[in-house]
mmCIF file of C-alpha atoms and ligand atoms in Angstrom:
data_model
loop_
_atom_site.group_PDB
_atom_site.id
_atom_site.type_symbol
_atom_site.label_atom_id
_atom_site.label_comp_id
_atom_site.label_asym_id
_atom_site.label_seq_id
_atom_site.Cartn_x
_atom_site.Cartn_y
_atom_site.Cartn_z
ATOM 1 C CA MET C 1 153.791 130.004 159.918
ATOM 2 C CA LYS C 2 156.527 129.456 157.311
ATOM 3 C CA GLY C 3 159.093 128.129 159.771
ATOM 4 C CA PHE C 4 159.925 128.504 163.446
ATOM 5 C CA THR C 5 163.305 129.919 164.326
ATOM 6 C CA SER C 6 162.295 132.789 166.616
ATOM 7 C CA ILE C 7 159.307 134.498 168.230
ATOM 8 C CA GLN C 8 159.187 136.684 165.142
ATOM 9 C CA ASP C 9 157.664 133.731 163.257
ATOM 10 C CA VAL C 10 154.665 133.771 165.596
ATOM 11 C CA ALA C 11 151.830 135.902 164.233
ATOM 12 C CA ARG C 12 149.678 135.721 167.378
ATOM 13 C CA LEU C 13 151.421 134.543 170.536
ATOM 14 C CA GLU C 14 148.183 134.005 172.461
ATOM 15 C CA ASP C 15 146.870 131.691 169.712
ATOM 16 C CA LEU C 16 150.034 129.592 169.879
ATOM 17 C CA LEU C 17 149.857 129.409 173.680
ATOM 18 C CA SER C 18 146.218 128.408 173.703
ATOM 19 C CA LEU C 19 146.925 125.757 171.061
ATOM 20 C CA ALA C 20 149.740 124.377 173.260
ATOM 21 C CA ARG C 21 147.345 124.332 176.254
ATOM 22 C CA SER C 22 144.723 122.559 174.196
ATOM 23 C CA MET C 23 147.303 119.961 173.077
ATOM 24 C CA LYS C 24 148.141 119.325 176.722
ATOM 25 C CA ALA C 25 144.466 118.908 177.617
ATOM 26 C CA ASP C 26 143.994 116.383 174.781
ATOM 27 C CA PRO C 27 147.262 115.342 173.103
ATOM 28 C CA HIS C 28 145.481 112.910 170.755
ATOM 29 C CA GLN C 29 142.980 115.308 169.193
ATOM 30 C CA PHE C 30 144.870 115.726 165.875
ATOM 31 C CA THR C 31 146.285 112.231 165.327
ATOM 32 C CA MET C 32 145.302 112.294 161.628
ATOM 33 C CA LEU C 33 146.673 115.743 160.804
ATOM 34 C CA GLY C 34 150.215 114.635 160.008
ATOM 35 C CA ARG C 35 149.344 111.321 158.388
ATOM 36 C CA GLY C 36 151.753 110.598 155.529
ATOM 37 C CA LYS C 37 153.983 113.517 156.548
ATOM 38 C CA THR C 38 157.542 113.228 157.833
ATOM 39 C CA LEU C 39 159.591 115.303 160.257
ATOM 40 C CA CYS C 40 163.360 114.996 159.846
ATOM 41 C CA MET C 41 165.433 116.202 162.799
ATOM 42 C CA LEU C 42 169.099 116.948 162.202
ATOM 43 C CA PHE C 43 171.383 117.442 165.207
ATOM 44 C CA PHE C 44 174.826 119.005 165.034
ATOM 45 C CA ASN C 45 174.880 118.843 168.888
ATOM 46 C CA PRO C 46 173.672 116.521 171.660
ATOM 47 C CA SER C 47 170.101 116.542 172.981
ATOM 48 C CA LEU C 48 167.775 114.642 175.271
ATOM 49 C CA ARG C 49 164.646 116.772 175.725
ATOM 50 C CA THR C 50 164.466 118.450 172.346
ATOM 51 C CA ARG C 51 164.949 115.240 170.448
ATOM 52 C CA LEU C 52 162.477 113.141 172.422
ATOM 53 C CA SER C 53 159.798 115.778 173.046
ATOM 54 C CA THR C 54 159.722 116.868 169.412
ATOM 55 C CA GLN C 55 159.635 113.258 168.219
ATOM 56 C CA LYS C 56 156.769 112.564 170.611
ATOM 57 C CA ALA C 57 154.948 115.696 169.452
ATOM 58 C CA ALA C 58 155.259 114.684 165.799
ATOM 59 C CA GLN C 59 154.069 111.151 166.531
ATOM 60 C CA LEU C 60 151.051 112.488 168.454
ATOM 61 C CA LEU C 61 150.147 114.337 165.244
ATOM 62 C CA GLY C 62 150.470 111.123 163.226
ATOM 63 C CA MET C 63 153.769 112.050 161.567
ATOM 64 C CA HIS C 64 156.726 109.827 160.760
ATOM 65 C CA VAL C 65 160.029 110.925 162.263
ATOM 66 C CA MET C 66 163.609 110.573 161.044
ATOM 67 C CA VAL C 67 166.539 111.657 163.230
ATOM 68 C CA MET C 68 170.195 112.025 162.337
ATOM 69 C CA ASN C 69 173.210 113.161 164.355
ATOM 70 C CA LEU C 70 175.081 115.011 161.642
ATOM 71 C CA ASN C 71 178.354 115.487 163.494
ATOM 72 C CA SER C 72 178.927 111.827 164.181
ATOM 73 C CA ASP C 73 177.073 110.189 161.272
ATOM 74 C CA GLY C 74 176.998 112.706 158.411
ATOM 75 C CA TRP C 75 179.553 114.127 155.985
ATOM 76 C CA ASN C 76 181.466 117.282 156.958
ATOM 77 C CA ILE C 77 179.407 120.123 155.571
ATOM 78 C CA GLU C 78 180.809 123.083 153.658
ATOM 79 C CA LEU C 79 179.072 126.425 154.229
ATOM 80 C CA GLU C 80 181.068 128.794 151.992
ATOM 81 C CA ASP C 81 180.012 129.412 148.415
ATOM 82 C CA GLY C 82 182.532 129.158 145.603
ATOM 83 C CA THR C 83 185.126 127.168 147.521
ATOM 84 C CA THR C 84 187.217 124.391 146.001
ATOM 85 C CA MET C 85 186.238 121.536 148.268
ATOM 86 C CA ASN C 86 189.559 119.715 148.376
ATOM 87 C CA GLY C 87 189.890 119.943 152.178
ATOM 88 C CA SER C 88 188.006 118.294 155.009
ATOM 89 C CA SER C 89 184.443 119.181 154.014
ATOM 90 C CA LYS C 90 182.795 116.610 151.809
ATOM 91 C CA GLU C 91 179.311 117.918 151.078
ATOM 92 C CA HIS C 92 177.994 121.420 150.501
ATOM 93 C CA ILE C 93 175.053 122.735 152.518
ATOM 94 C CA LYS C 94 173.253 123.422 149.197
ATOM 95 C CA GLU C 95 173.029 119.726 148.402
ATOM 96 C CA ALA C 96 172.527 118.642 152.025
ATOM 97 C CA ALA C 97 169.543 120.967 152.569
ATOM 98 C CA GLY C 98 168.130 120.208 149.133
ATOM 99 C CA VAL C 99 168.387 116.451 149.615
ATOM 100 C CA VAL C 100 166.830 116.390 153.096
ATOM 101 C CA SER C 101 163.982 118.573 151.797
ATOM 102 C CA ARG C 102 163.136 115.826 149.326
ATOM 103 C CA TYR C 103 162.806 113.252 152.096
ATOM 104 C CA CYS C 104 160.492 115.087 154.470
ATOM 105 C CA ASP C 105 157.856 117.780 154.961
ATOM 106 C CA ILE C 106 159.351 119.632 157.937
ATOM 107 C CA ILE C 107 163.001 119.839 159.003
ATOM 108 C CA GLY C 108 164.188 120.407 162.576
ATOM 109 C CA LEU C 109 167.755 121.643 162.963
ATOM 110 C CA ARG C 110 169.991 121.997 166.021
ATOM 111 C CA THR C 111 173.081 124.070 165.465
ATOM 112 C CA PHE C 112 174.742 125.534 168.578
ATOM 113 C CA ALA C 113 176.936 128.620 168.635
ATOM 114 C CA SER C 114 180.592 128.108 167.720
ATOM 115 C CA LEU C 115 181.494 130.571 170.514
ATOM 116 C CA ASP C 116 184.507 131.573 168.325
ATOM 117 C CA ASP C 117 183.106 133.974 165.778
ATOM 118 C CA ARG C 118 180.489 136.277 167.267
ATOM 119 C CA ASP C 119 179.426 137.815 163.972
ATOM 120 C CA LYS C 120 178.868 134.450 162.313
ATOM 121 C CA ASP C 121 176.980 133.122 165.350
ATOM 122 C CA TYR C 122 174.774 136.205 165.654
ATOM 123 C CA GLU C 123 174.114 136.212 161.897
ATOM 124 C CA GLU C 124 172.941 132.591 162.317
ATOM 125 C CA VAL C 125 175.000 131.612 159.286
ATOM 126 C CA LEU C 126 174.392 127.852 159.432
ATOM 127 C CA MET C 127 170.667 128.067 160.208
ATOM 128 C CA ASN C 128 170.072 130.748 157.568
ATOM 129 C CA LYS C 129 172.055 128.968 154.847
ATOM 130 C CA PHE C 130 170.201 125.752 155.565
ATOM 131 C CA ILE C 131 166.861 127.573 155.344
ATOM 132 C CA ALA C 132 167.940 129.294 152.116
ATOM 133 C CA HIS C 133 168.613 125.945 150.439
ATOM 134 C CA ALA C 134 165.754 123.949 152.014
ATOM 135 C CA THR C 135 162.413 123.755 150.234
ATOM 136 C CA VAL C 136 160.344 122.777 153.301
ATOM 137 C CA PRO C 137 159.763 124.655 156.599
ATOM 138 C CA VAL C 138 162.578 124.572 159.157
ATOM 139 C CA ILE C 139 162.118 124.509 162.947
ATOM 140 C CA SER C 140 164.949 125.572 165.243
ATOM 141 C CA LEU C 141 165.881 122.905 167.762
ATOM 142 C CA GLU C 142 168.268 125.556 169.242
ATOM 143 C CA SER C 143 170.327 127.725 166.955
ATOM 144 C CA ALA C 144 173.447 129.767 167.680
ATOM 145 C CA THR C 145 171.511 132.546 169.405
ATOM 146 C CA LEU C 146 167.947 131.320 170.104
ATOM 147 C CA HIS C 147 165.977 128.350 171.471
ATOM 148 C CA PRO C 148 162.339 129.191 170.743
ATOM 149 C CA LEU C 149 160.793 125.762 171.479
ATOM 150 C CA GLN C 150 162.303 125.991 174.961
ATOM 151 C CA SER C 151 161.053 129.539 175.462
ATOM 152 C CA LEU C 152 157.522 128.646 174.375
ATOM 153 C CA ALA C 153 157.466 125.793 176.911
ATOM 154 C CA ASP C 154 158.906 128.143 179.548
ATOM 155 C CA LEU C 155 156.251 130.774 178.929
ATOM 156 C CA MET C 156 153.529 128.124 178.992
ATOM 157 C CA THR C 157 154.873 126.871 182.346
ATOM 158 C CA ILE C 158 154.971 130.387 183.805
ATOM 159 C CA ARG C 159 151.368 130.977 182.718
ATOM 160 C CA GLU C 160 150.281 127.708 184.360
ATOM 161 C CA GLN C 161 152.040 128.457 187.635
ATOM 162 C CA ALA C 162 151.597 132.228 187.971
ATOM 163 C CA ARG C 163 149.673 133.450 191.031
ATOM 164 C CA THR C 164 149.432 137.041 189.852
ATOM 165 C CA HIS C 165 148.520 138.722 186.584
ATOM 166 C CA ARG C 166 152.019 140.190 186.244
ATOM 167 C CA PRO C 167 154.540 137.896 187.968
ATOM 168 C CA LYS C 168 158.071 138.992 188.731
ATOM 169 C CA VAL C 169 160.412 136.831 186.635
ATOM 170 C CA VAL C 170 164.142 136.876 187.328
ATOM 171 C CA LEU C 171 166.628 135.590 184.789
ATOM 172 C CA THR C 172 169.807 134.937 186.743
ATOM 173 C CA TRP C 173 173.193 133.942 185.374
ATOM 174 C CA ALA C 174 174.540 130.878 187.190
ATOM 175 C CA PRO C 175 178.001 129.318 187.377
ATOM 176 C CA HIS C 176 179.144 126.535 185.026
ATOM 177 C CA PRO C 177 182.574 124.998 184.401
ATOM 178 C CA LYS C 178 182.297 125.187 180.590
ATOM 179 C CA ALA C 179 181.466 128.044 178.266
ATOM 180 C CA LEU C 180 177.849 127.847 177.115
ATOM 181 C CA PRO C 181 175.913 129.728 174.424
ATOM 182 C CA GLN C 182 173.688 132.722 175.127
ATOM 183 C CA ALA C 183 170.815 131.186 173.133
ATOM 184 C CA VAL C 184 168.537 130.058 175.967
ATOM 185 C CA ALA C 185 168.880 133.388 177.789
ATOM 186 C CA ASN C 186 168.407 135.523 174.647
ATOM 187 C CA SER C 187 165.359 133.565 173.639
ATOM 188 C CA PHE C 188 163.820 133.590 177.118
ATOM 189 C CA VAL C 189 164.184 137.383 177.199
ATOM 190 C CA GLN C 190 162.446 137.720 173.823
ATOM 191 C CA TRP C 191 159.449 135.633 174.919
ATOM 192 C CA MET C 192 159.194 137.332 178.315
ATOM 193 C CA ARG C 193 159.182 140.756 176.625
ATOM 194 C CA ALA C 194 156.181 139.640 174.588
ATOM 195 C CA SER C 195 154.283 138.624 177.711
ATOM 196 C CA GLU C 196 152.826 140.322 180.792
ATOM 197 C CA VAL C 197 155.694 139.843 183.257
ATOM 198 C CA ASP C 198 158.006 142.064 185.292
ATOM 199 C CA LEU C 199 161.381 140.825 184.013
ATOM 200 C CA VAL C 200 164.645 141.455 185.867
ATOM 201 C CA ILE C 201 167.979 140.154 184.572
ATOM 202 C CA THR C 202 170.935 139.671 186.900
ATOM 203 C CA HIS C 203 174.509 138.629 186.143
ATOM 204 C CA PRO C 204 178.047 139.446 187.258
ATOM 205 C CA PRO C 205 179.843 142.314 185.500
ATOM 206 C CA GLY C 206 181.260 141.314 182.100
ATOM 207 C CA LEU C 207 178.432 138.903 181.370
ATOM 208 C CA GLU C 208 176.047 141.370 179.701
ATOM 209 C CA LEU C 209 173.817 139.830 177.047
ATOM 210 C CA ALA C 210 173.774 141.271 173.527
ATOM 211 C CA PRO C 211 172.418 144.850 173.630
ATOM 212 C CA ARG C 212 169.756 144.039 171.005
ATOM 213 C CA PHE C 213 168.116 141.614 173.461
ATOM 214 C CA VAL C 214 168.292 143.583 176.711
ATOM 215 C CA GLU C 215 167.857 147.187 175.619
ATOM 216 C CA GLY C 216 165.392 148.946 177.925
ATOM 217 C CA LEU C 217 165.168 146.068 180.423
ATOM 218 C CA LYS C 218 166.010 146.053 184.140
ATOM 219 C CA VAL C 219 169.518 144.615 184.602
ATOM 220 C CA THR C 220 171.411 144.466 187.897
ATOM 221 C CA HIS C 221 174.732 143.018 189.031
ATOM 222 C CA CYS C 222 173.228 142.403 192.488
ATOM 223 C CA GLN C 223 171.650 138.944 192.492
ATOM 224 C CA GLU C 224 170.077 139.401 195.942
ATOM 225 C CA GLU C 225 168.348 142.610 194.892
ATOM 226 C CA ALA C 226 166.961 140.858 191.807
ATOM 227 C CA LEU C 227 165.692 137.826 193.736
ATOM 228 C CA GLU C 228 163.732 139.951 196.219
ATOM 229 C CA GLY C 229 160.042 139.139 195.780
ATOM 230 C CA ALA C 230 160.563 136.999 192.656
ATOM 231 C CA ASP C 231 157.733 134.706 191.584
ATOM 232 C CA PHE C 232 159.991 132.810 189.171
ATOM 233 C CA VAL C 233 163.775 132.341 189.245
ATOM 234 C CA TYR C 234 165.109 131.187 185.875
ATOM 235 C CA ALA C 235 168.760 130.172 186.232
ATOM 236 C CA LYS C 236 171.052 129.755 183.248
ATOM 237 C CA ASN C 237 174.725 129.988 182.563
ATOM 238 C CA TRP C 238 175.959 131.833 179.502
ATOM 239 C CA SER C 239 179.443 132.779 178.361
ATOM 240 C CA SER C 240 180.573 136.345 177.748
ATOM 241 C CA TYR C 241 179.158 138.259 174.782
ATOM 242 C CA THR C 242 181.734 141.059 174.987
ATOM 243 C CA ASP C 243 184.765 138.793 175.450
ATOM 244 C CA TYR C 244 182.987 136.454 173.127
ATOM 245 C CA GLY C 245 182.558 132.844 174.156
ATOM 246 C CA LYS C 246 184.783 133.079 177.220
ATOM 247 C CA SER C 247 183.560 131.568 180.466
ATOM 248 C CA VAL C 248 184.067 133.784 183.476
ATOM 249 C CA ALA C 249 185.289 132.068 186.642
ATOM 250 C CA GLY C 250 185.131 133.315 190.218
ATOM 251 C CA TRP C 251 181.362 133.681 190.568
ATOM 252 C CA GLU C 252 180.658 130.258 192.114
ATOM 253 C CA ASP C 253 178.573 131.935 194.823
ATOM 254 C CA TRP C 254 175.952 132.777 192.176
ATOM 255 C CA MET C 255 174.656 129.185 192.514
ATOM 256 C CA ILE C 256 170.972 129.097 193.481
ATOM 257 C CA THR C 257 170.525 127.770 197.031
ATOM 258 C CA GLU C 258 167.622 127.361 199.432
ATOM 259 C CA GLU C 259 168.821 130.447 201.296
ATOM 260 C CA LYS C 260 168.591 132.516 198.132
ATOM 261 C CA MET C 261 165.147 131.119 197.353
ATOM 262 C CA THR C 262 163.935 132.408 200.752
ATOM 263 C CA MET C 263 164.440 135.953 199.423
ATOM 264 C CA THR C 264 161.815 135.305 196.747
ATOM 265 C CA HIS C 265 158.028 135.474 196.994
ATOM 266 C CA ASN C 266 157.878 131.704 197.500
ATOM 267 C CA GLY C 267 159.250 131.695 193.978
ATOM 268 C CA LYS C 268 159.453 128.774 191.600
ATOM 269 C CA PHE C 269 162.824 127.581 190.342
ATOM 270 C CA MET C 270 163.210 127.108 186.577
ATOM 271 C CA HIS C 271 165.961 125.732 184.341
ATOM 272 C CA CYS C 272 165.872 124.452 180.763
ATOM 273 C CA LEU C 273 168.007 121.387 181.683
ATOM 274 C CA PRO C 274 170.446 119.715 181.469
ATOM 275 C CA VAL C 275 171.618 121.160 184.773
ATOM 276 C CA ARG C 276 174.774 120.526 186.808
ATOM 277 C CA ARG C 277 173.748 119.852 190.409
ATOM 278 C CA ASN C 278 175.500 121.824 193.133
ATOM 279 C CA VAL C 279 177.130 124.045 190.519
ATOM 280 C CA VAL C 280 174.157 125.864 188.976
ATOM 281 C CA VAL C 281 171.650 124.985 191.715
ATOM 282 C CA SER C 282 171.797 123.033 194.957
ATOM 283 C CA ASP C 283 170.261 119.574 195.350
ATOM 284 C CA ALA C 284 167.854 120.958 197.947
ATOM 285 C CA VAL C 285 166.322 123.471 195.514
ATOM 286 C CA LEU C 286 166.212 121.089 192.572
ATOM 287 C CA ASP C 287 164.650 118.302 194.648
ATOM 288 C CA GLY C 288 162.385 120.633 196.621
ATOM 289 C CA PRO C 289 158.803 121.805 196.069
ATOM 290 C CA GLN C 290 159.862 125.070 194.441
ATOM 291 C CA SER C 291 161.447 123.385 191.422
ATOM 292 C CA ILE C 292 159.305 123.225 188.271
ATOM 293 C CA VAL C 293 162.033 121.997 185.908
ATOM 294 C CA LEU C 294 160.177 118.780 185.092
ATOM 295 C CA GLU C 295 157.001 120.716 184.297
ATOM 296 C CA GLN C 296 159.052 122.801 181.859
ATOM 297 C CA ALA C 297 160.458 119.666 180.227
ATOM 298 C CA HIS C 298 156.953 118.152 180.067
ATOM 299 C CA ASN C 299 155.593 121.226 178.326
ATOM 300 C CA ARG C 300 158.237 120.878 175.610
ATOM 301 C CA VAL C 301 155.985 118.189 174.075
ATOM 302 C CA TYR C 302 152.988 120.501 173.774
ATOM 303 C CA ALA C 303 155.062 123.464 172.639
ATOM 304 C CA ALA C 304 156.443 121.338 169.804
ATOM 305 C CA GLN C 305 152.994 119.898 169.045
ATOM 306 C CA ALA C 306 151.508 123.398 168.734
ATOM 307 C CA VAL C 307 154.312 124.574 166.435
ATOM 308 C CA LEU C 308 154.131 121.451 164.261
ATOM 309 C CA LYS C 309 150.349 121.771 163.981
ATOM 310 C CA MET C 310 150.639 125.376 162.827
ATOM 311 C CA LEU C 311 153.178 124.351 160.171
ATOM 312 C CA LEU C 312 151.083 121.373 159.024
ATOM 313 C CA ASP C 313 147.974 123.572 158.790
ATOM 314 C CA GLU C 314 149.759 125.868 156.347
ATOM 315 C CA ALA C 315 151.453 123.152 154.308
HETATM 316 C C1 LIG U 1 173.105 124.009 176.036
HETATM 317 C C2 LIG U 1 173.087 125.530 176.102
HETATM 318 O O1 LIG U 1 173.412 126.091 177.142
HETATM 319 O O2 LIG U 1 172.752 126.176 175.093
HETATM 320 C C3 LIG U 1 171.733 123.457 175.744
HETATM 321 C C4 LIG U 1 170.643 123.881 176.672
HETATM 322 C C5 LIG U 1 169.302 123.447 176.258
HETATM 323 N N1 LIG U 1 173.545 123.487 177.305
HETATM 324 C C6 LIG U 1 174.612 122.715 177.420
HETATM 325 O O3 LIG U 1 175.321 122.482 176.472
HETATM 326 C C7 LIG U 1 174.932 122.170 178.785
HETATM 327 N N1 LIG U 2 166.406 121.952 177.175
HETATM 328 C C1 LIG U 2 166.904 121.299 176.119
HETATM 329 O O1 LIG U 2 166.827 121.764 174.976
HETATM 330 O O2 LIG U 2 167.456 120.084 176.389
HETATM 331 P P1 LIG U 2 168.256 119.151 175.384
HETATM 332 O O3 LIG U 2 169.553 119.875 175.058
HETATM 333 O O4 LIG U 2 168.471 117.872 176.120
HETATM 334 O O5 LIG U 2 167.447 118.973 174.138
#
């Protein structure tokens, strides 16, 4: 593994999943592997789970960890080549990526979608430029369009909880007062496609995901129809892809409630977190026995540990 920014970096998915399971069974089995190695995590956006679970994963492998919030603590970074930097940006990504590469062995980078420029977001300009100028492997801590560490933990959780060989998994759009990226949903779809599940996507009209992610999949605008018989209900808000970055109001009744969960096959409720209570999902569902959101968050540690181990093995 040369880096980890999407499922495409995973040569054998089942090997990665069984490594993550093995890490969970014995988190301390490779405490010497990362000795003398450093992970540096750079955040352009806030985080609770990703930051702490990945730090914990690195420490379980014996690594040192450095963390920096670039937006609040770093210099404004210039992405364009050939510009005269006499404006607000103070450091070019070429130097920034080159410098950080000299301080550590693996870089983690969080860079959310701008939600302004669809082409730039979907070309992953910031992530790809950083990778181009870095000399060590880069892990995505959520990029503009993908969140692979989350998806790996989600898939691991589904495998642990599944009662059938081919569970029905529903990805449902859910309401949210602010426009959010499509990254978690895109990434979840990619990882579900690679696994033995019956995936159904449901969202209101106008909230279609990018065609490259959903081509050939079952998509319905009827949430009730989708929820029927579901083993897993994965709720997530995303903003419009077509009217790029716009949040779409008026679908508050898409919130997941106990009543909706009764339509499922005693389904489990999933969300990547952070989640807005009684907007995305009701208190009763989130606090009830069907919710497995904390299991998902727990598995983030072992997902990150498996990915870091694969990168350390190849270093
Ligand atoms: C982010 C998102 O939707 O991409 C991060 C989720 C892990 N969510 C928020 O900003 C609320
Ligand atoms: N799920 C997730 O990535 O959470 P954070 O944004 O808190 O890292």
